[in-house]
Tab-separated table of C-alpha atoms in Angstrom:
chain	number	residue	atom	x	y	z
A	561	MET	CA	0.000	0.000	0.000
A	562	THR	CA	2.883	2.338	0.835
A	563	LEU	CA	4.491	1.668	-2.551
A	564	LEU	CA	1.183	2.279	-4.338
A	565	PHE	CA	0.734	5.546	-2.481
A	566	ARG	CA	4.227	6.674	-3.456
A	567	LEU	CA	3.654	5.789	-7.097
A	568	LEU	CA	0.375	7.684	-7.087
A	569	LYS	CA	2.073	10.677	-5.489
A	570	LEU	CA	4.834	10.621	-8.125
A	571	LEU	CA	2.238	10.395	-10.888
A	572	LEU	CA	0.328	13.366	-9.521
A	573	MET	CA	3.540	15.373	-9.192
A	574	ALA	CA	4.517	14.523	-12.776
A	575	LEU	CA	1.075	15.568	-14.046
A	576	ALA	CA	1.233	18.807	-12.059
A	577	LEU	CA	4.635	19.613	-13.565
A	578	PHE	CA	3.388	18.754	-17.055
A	579	TRP	CA	0.260	20.861	-16.717
A	580	GLY	CA	2.028	23.772	-15.017
A	581	GLY	CA	4.873	23.744	-17.516
A	582	GLY	CA	2.457	23.472	-20.416
A	583	LEU	CA	0.380	26.394	-19.190
A	584	LEU	CA	3.490	28.570	-19.068
A	585	LEU	CA	5.096	27.313	-22.295
A	586	PHE	CA	2.049	27.245	-24.554
A	587	ARG	CA	1.141	30.757	-23.482
A	588	PHE	CA	3.946	31.829	-25.827
A	589	VAL	CA	4.824	28.773	-27.953
A	590	ASP	CA	2.437	26.872	-30.218
A	591	PRO	CA	1.945	23.270	-29.050
A	592	PRO	CA	3.687	20.741	-31.328
A	593	ALA	CA	0.703	18.367	-31.070
A	594	THR	CA	-2.175	17.378	-28.794
A	595	PRO	CA	-3.213	13.987	-27.407
A	596	LEU	CA	-6.113	13.848	-29.880
A	597	MET	CA	-3.774	14.521	-32.803
A	598	LEU	CA	-1.606	11.588	-31.740
A	599	ILE	CA	-4.655	9.345	-31.375
A	600	ARG	CA	-5.968	10.328	-34.815
A	601	SER	CA	-2.523	9.723	-36.356
A	602	VAL	CA	-2.491	6.190	-34.955
A	603	GLU	CA	-6.053	5.557	-36.133
A	604	ARG	CA	-5.269	6.825	-39.630
A	605	GLY	CA	-1.838	5.273	-39.897
A	606	SER	CA	-0.457	8.642	-41.025
A	607	ALA	CA	0.192	12.055	-39.551
A	608	VAL	CA	-2.671	14.521	-39.292
A	609	GLN	CA	-2.530	17.941	-40.935
A	610	TYR	CA	-1.779	20.676	-38.403
A	611	ARG	CA	-0.464	24.177	-38.954
A	612	PRO	CA	-0.991	26.682	-36.132
A	613	LEU	CA	-1.746	30.257	-37.132
A	614	PRO	CA	-1.717	33.586	-35.311
A	615	LEU	CA	-5.166	35.016	-34.758
A	616	THR	CA	-4.319	37.842	-37.157
A	617	ALA	CA	-4.057	35.274	-39.986
A	618	VAL	CA	-7.610	34.001	-39.419
A	619	ALA	CA	-10.691	35.802	-40.687
A	620	PRO	CA	-12.485	37.606	-37.819
A	621	ALA	CA	-15.646	35.867	-39.033
A	622	LEU	CA	-14.387	32.535	-37.694
A	623	ALA	CA	-13.702	33.974	-34.257
A	624	ARG	CA	-17.236	35.358	-34.188
A	625	ALA	CA	-18.660	32.081	-35.458
A	626	VAL	CA	-17.075	29.885	-32.790
A	627	ILE	CA	-17.992	32.317	-30.029
A	628	ALA	CA	-21.561	32.444	-31.309
A	629	SER	CA	-21.843	28.659	-31.551
A	630	GLU	CA	-19.616	27.364	-28.756
A	631	ASP	CA	-19.350	29.973	-26.010
A	632	GLY	CA	-21.343	33.189	-26.229
A	633	ARG	CA	-20.008	34.398	-22.874
A	634	PHE	CA	-16.360	33.682	-23.720
A	635	CYS	CA	-15.288	37.269	-23.013
A	636	LEU	CA	-17.360	37.482	-19.846
A	637	HIS	CA	-16.500	34.375	-17.810
A	638	ARG	CA	-13.234	33.237	-16.225
A	639	GLY	CA	-12.953	29.791	-17.728
A	640	ILE	CA	-16.235	28.263	-16.594
A	641	ASP	CA	-19.615	29.708	-17.521
A	642	LEU	CA	-21.660	29.229	-14.369
A	643	ASP	CA	-24.804	30.465	-16.106
A	644	ALA	CA	-24.416	27.778	-18.784
A	645	VAL	CA	-23.817	25.146	-16.106
A	646	GLN	CA	-26.998	26.194	-14.306
A	647	ASP	CA	-28.955	26.124	-17.569
A	648	ALA	CA	-27.649	22.615	-18.271
A	649	LEU	CA	-28.713	21.460	-14.803
A	650	ASP	CA	-32.153	23.016	-15.253
A	651	ASP	CA	-32.530	21.219	-18.583
A	652	TYR	CA	-31.504	17.961	-16.954
A	653	GLU	CA	-34.185	18.345	-14.293
A	654	GLU	CA	-36.812	19.015	-16.961
A	655	THR	CA	-35.790	16.524	-19.658
A	656	GLY	CA	-33.531	13.991	-17.952
A	657	ARG	CA	-30.811	14.708	-20.539
A	658	LEU	CA	-27.582	16.422	-19.545
A	659	ARG	CA	-26.214	18.678	-22.283
A	660	GLY	CA	-22.705	20.036	-22.359
A	661	ALA	CA	-21.685	23.371	-20.880
A	662	SER	CA	-18.073	23.399	-22.031
A	663	THR	CA	-16.512	26.792	-22.647
A	664	ILE	CA	-13.790	27.471	-25.195
A	665	SER	CA	-11.327	27.628	-22.300
A	666	MET	CA	-12.440	24.183	-21.119
A	667	GLN	CA	-12.083	22.767	-24.625
A	668	VAL	CA	-8.554	24.160	-24.980
A	669	ALA	CA	-7.579	22.749	-21.581
A	670	ARG	CA	-9.021	19.350	-22.524
A	671	ASN	CA	-7.419	19.257	-25.955
A	672	LEU	CA	-3.995	20.300	-24.670
A	673	PHE	CA	-3.703	18.288	-21.483
A	674	LEU	CA	-6.347	15.558	-21.284
A	675	TRP	CA	-7.912	12.781	-23.325
A	676	PRO	CA	-11.021	12.747	-25.539
A	677	GLY	CA	-14.291	11.278	-24.384
A	678	GLY	CA	-16.397	11.779	-21.295
A	679	GLY	CA	-16.267	10.587	-17.742
A	680	PHE	CA	-16.291	12.174	-14.322
A	681	VAL	CA	-12.511	12.031	-13.830
A	682	ARG	CA	-11.768	13.976	-16.994
A	683	LYS	CA	-14.448	16.556	-16.209
A	684	ALA	CA	-13.082	16.924	-12.673
A	685	LEU	CA	-9.635	17.699	-14.101
A	686	GLU	CA	-10.914	19.853	-16.951
A	687	ALA	CA	-12.561	22.463	-14.732
A	688	PRO	CA	-9.518	23.524	-12.652
A	689	LEU	CA	-7.309	23.449	-15.750
A	690	ALA	CA	-9.734	25.788	-17.519
A	691	LEU	CA	-9.697	28.158	-14.541
A	692	ALA	CA	-5.883	28.140	-14.504
A	693	LEU	CA	-5.767	28.677	-18.263
A	694	ASP	CA	-8.101	31.651	-18.088
A	695	ALA	CA	-6.129	33.127	-15.188
A	696	THR	CA	-2.749	32.925	-16.951
A	697	TRP	CA	-3.530	33.441	-20.651
A	698	PRO	CA	-5.129	36.432	-22.395
A	699	LYS	CA	-8.444	35.631	-24.020
A	700	ARG	CA	-6.963	36.301	-27.468
A	701	ARG	CA	-4.329	33.612	-26.899
A	702	ILE	CA	-6.940	31.114	-25.711
A	703	LEU	CA	-8.994	31.672	-28.850
A	704	GLU	CA	-5.872	31.644	-31.031
A	705	VAL	CA	-4.835	28.225	-29.724
A	706	TYR	CA	-8.399	26.948	-29.947
A	707	LEU	CA	-8.614	27.863	-33.636
A	708	SER	CA	-5.234	26.219	-34.233
A	709	ILE	CA	-5.830	22.865	-32.508
A	710	ALA	CA	-9.574	22.240	-32.936
A	711	GLU	CA	-10.436	19.216	-35.075
A	712	MET	CA	-12.240	20.489	-38.192
A	713	GLY	CA	-12.387	17.425	-40.413
A	714	PRO	CA	-10.826	13.961	-40.807
A	715	GLY	CA	-7.157	14.495	-40.053
A	716	LEU	CA	-7.594	18.288	-40.170
A	717	PHE	CA	-6.622	20.365	-37.167
A	718	GLY	CA	-6.912	24.114	-37.085
A	719	ALA	CA	-8.429	26.835	-39.218
A	720	GLY	CA	-5.524	27.013	-41.654
A	721	VAL	CA	-5.620	23.450	-42.956
A	722	ALA	CA	-9.424	23.274	-42.658
A	723	ALA	CA	-10.004	26.375	-44.783
A	724	GLN	CA	-7.635	25.071	-47.429
A	725	ALA	CA	-9.033	21.528	-47.430
A	726	HIS	CA	-12.724	22.460	-47.361
A	727	PHE	CA	-12.775	25.648	-49.441
A	728	GLY	CA	-9.392	25.927	-51.147
A	729	ILE	CA	-8.595	29.297	-49.550
A	730	PRO	CA	-6.421	30.579	-46.682
A	731	ALA	CA	-8.100	31.041	-43.318
A	732	SER	CA	-7.782	34.815	-43.685
A	733	ARG	CA	-10.275	34.777	-46.575
A	734	LEU	CA	-13.096	32.824	-44.950
A	735	SER	CA	-16.499	34.405	-45.523
A	736	ASP	CA	-19.177	34.604	-42.843
A	737	THR	CA	-20.969	31.574	-44.304
A	738	GLN	CA	-17.809	29.489	-44.601
A	739	ALA	CA	-16.828	30.398	-41.051
A	740	ALA	CA	-20.285	29.463	-39.789
A	741	ARG	CA	-20.068	26.120	-41.611
A	742	LEU	CA	-16.756	25.308	-39.939
A	743	ALA	CA	-18.276	26.202	-36.582
A	744	ALA	CA	-21.338	24.102	-37.396
A	745	ILE	CA	-19.317	20.893	-37.849
A	746	LEU	CA	-17.229	21.305	-34.675
A	747	PRO	CA	-19.414	18.990	-32.557
A	748	SER	CA	-18.665	16.086	-34.946
A	749	PRO	CA	-16.013	17.033	-37.528
A	750	ASN	CA	-15.425	13.447	-38.674
A	751	ARG	CA	-19.104	12.958	-39.419
A	752	TRP	CA	-19.989	16.268	-41.088
A	753	ASN	CA	-18.288	18.066	-43.975
A	754	ALA	CA	-18.183	21.855	-44.242
A	755	ALA	CA	-17.626	21.676	-48.000
A	756	SER	CA	-20.603	19.357	-48.605
A	757	PRO	CA	-23.043	20.268	-45.834
A	758	THR	CA	-26.113	18.210	-45.073
A	759	ALA	CA	-29.485	19.883	-44.664
A	760	TYR	CA	-28.922	19.803	-40.892
A	761	ILE	CA	-25.559	21.570	-41.193
A	762	GLU	CA	-27.080	24.155	-43.518
A	763	ARG	CA	-29.778	24.869	-40.922
A	764	ARG	CA	-27.187	25.033	-38.174
A	765	THR	CA	-25.053	27.348	-40.316
A	766	GLY	CA	-27.981	29.717	-40.692
A	767	ILE	CA	-28.575	29.724	-36.941
A	768	ILE	CA	-24.916	30.461	-36.255
A	769	ARG	CA	-24.862	33.261	-38.829
A	770	GLY	CA	-27.855	34.808	-37.107
A	771	ARG	CA	-26.144	34.602	-33.732
A	772	MET	CA	-22.971	36.131	-35.193
A	773	GLY	CA	-24.940	39.223	-36.142
A	774	GLN	CA	-26.448	39.461	-32.672
A	775	LEU	CA	-23.168	39.397	-30.710
A	776	ALA	CA	-22.850	42.466	-28.514
A	777	PRO	CA	-19.618	44.477	-28.231
A	778	THR	CA	-19.080	43.066	-24.732
A	779	GLN	CA	-19.110	39.535	-26.182
A	780	LEU	CA	-16.244	40.377	-28.545
A	781	GLY	CA	-14.325	43.024	-26.618
A	782	CYS	CA	-11.677	40.631	-25.286
A	783	ILE	CA	-10.496	39.588	-28.756
A	784	ASN	CA	-10.469	42.974	-30.501
C-alpha cells in the first residue's frame, strides 16, 4: 500500500509539472501536437494535418462564429460559464438529458492536457485546468490556440488546414458563411463536412450566422 501511495504521489507530481509547464510554455509557444492529434494519427496510420496560425491570420468571421456557436459568454467568464452550467442542470431536471456546458477555455484545456471522451474524472480535471488557463492566458491567446488545434475534419486540425481543405482558400479569406459552416461541424467534424453540408448543417449554419450578427460588443471586446 505504501508503494502504491508513493507511485500515485509521483504520478500526480509529474502531471502537475506537465500541466504547469504546459500552461506557461504554450502561453507563448504553439503546441507541437495534442493527445487527440496523436490518437488520430495512430487511427489513420499517417500524420494529421496541423499548422498553427496567429489570430491575425484568421478571418475575424471565424472567431465570431465559434464564439456564437460554442461559447457566447467567452469574453465574460473566467474559464467556466456558471450560467451555462446552471442552464444545463435546469434542462436535466426538466428533460432527464444532460447537455454540455463546455466553454472554449475548457475545450482548450481538454485538448492540450487531457484525453477525448467523457467521464467524471476527466471533467473533474478539466474544470480547474480551464480556470488556470483563463487566469494565466489572455483571451486572445486562448482563442488563437483553440482555432489552431480544434479538429475540423478527418485528419484536419486548425483553421488554416481546414479552410484550405474544405474551401481551397487561406483562413484569412473565410467568408461569414464558410466560417459558420466550420463552426457548425465542430461537434462532430469526422461525421460532417463543411464543403458538402447536409441539410442539418445548412440549418445550423444559418442559426450560427444569425447569432454572429447578434453578438454584442461586450461579447467580442476581449479579442479585438
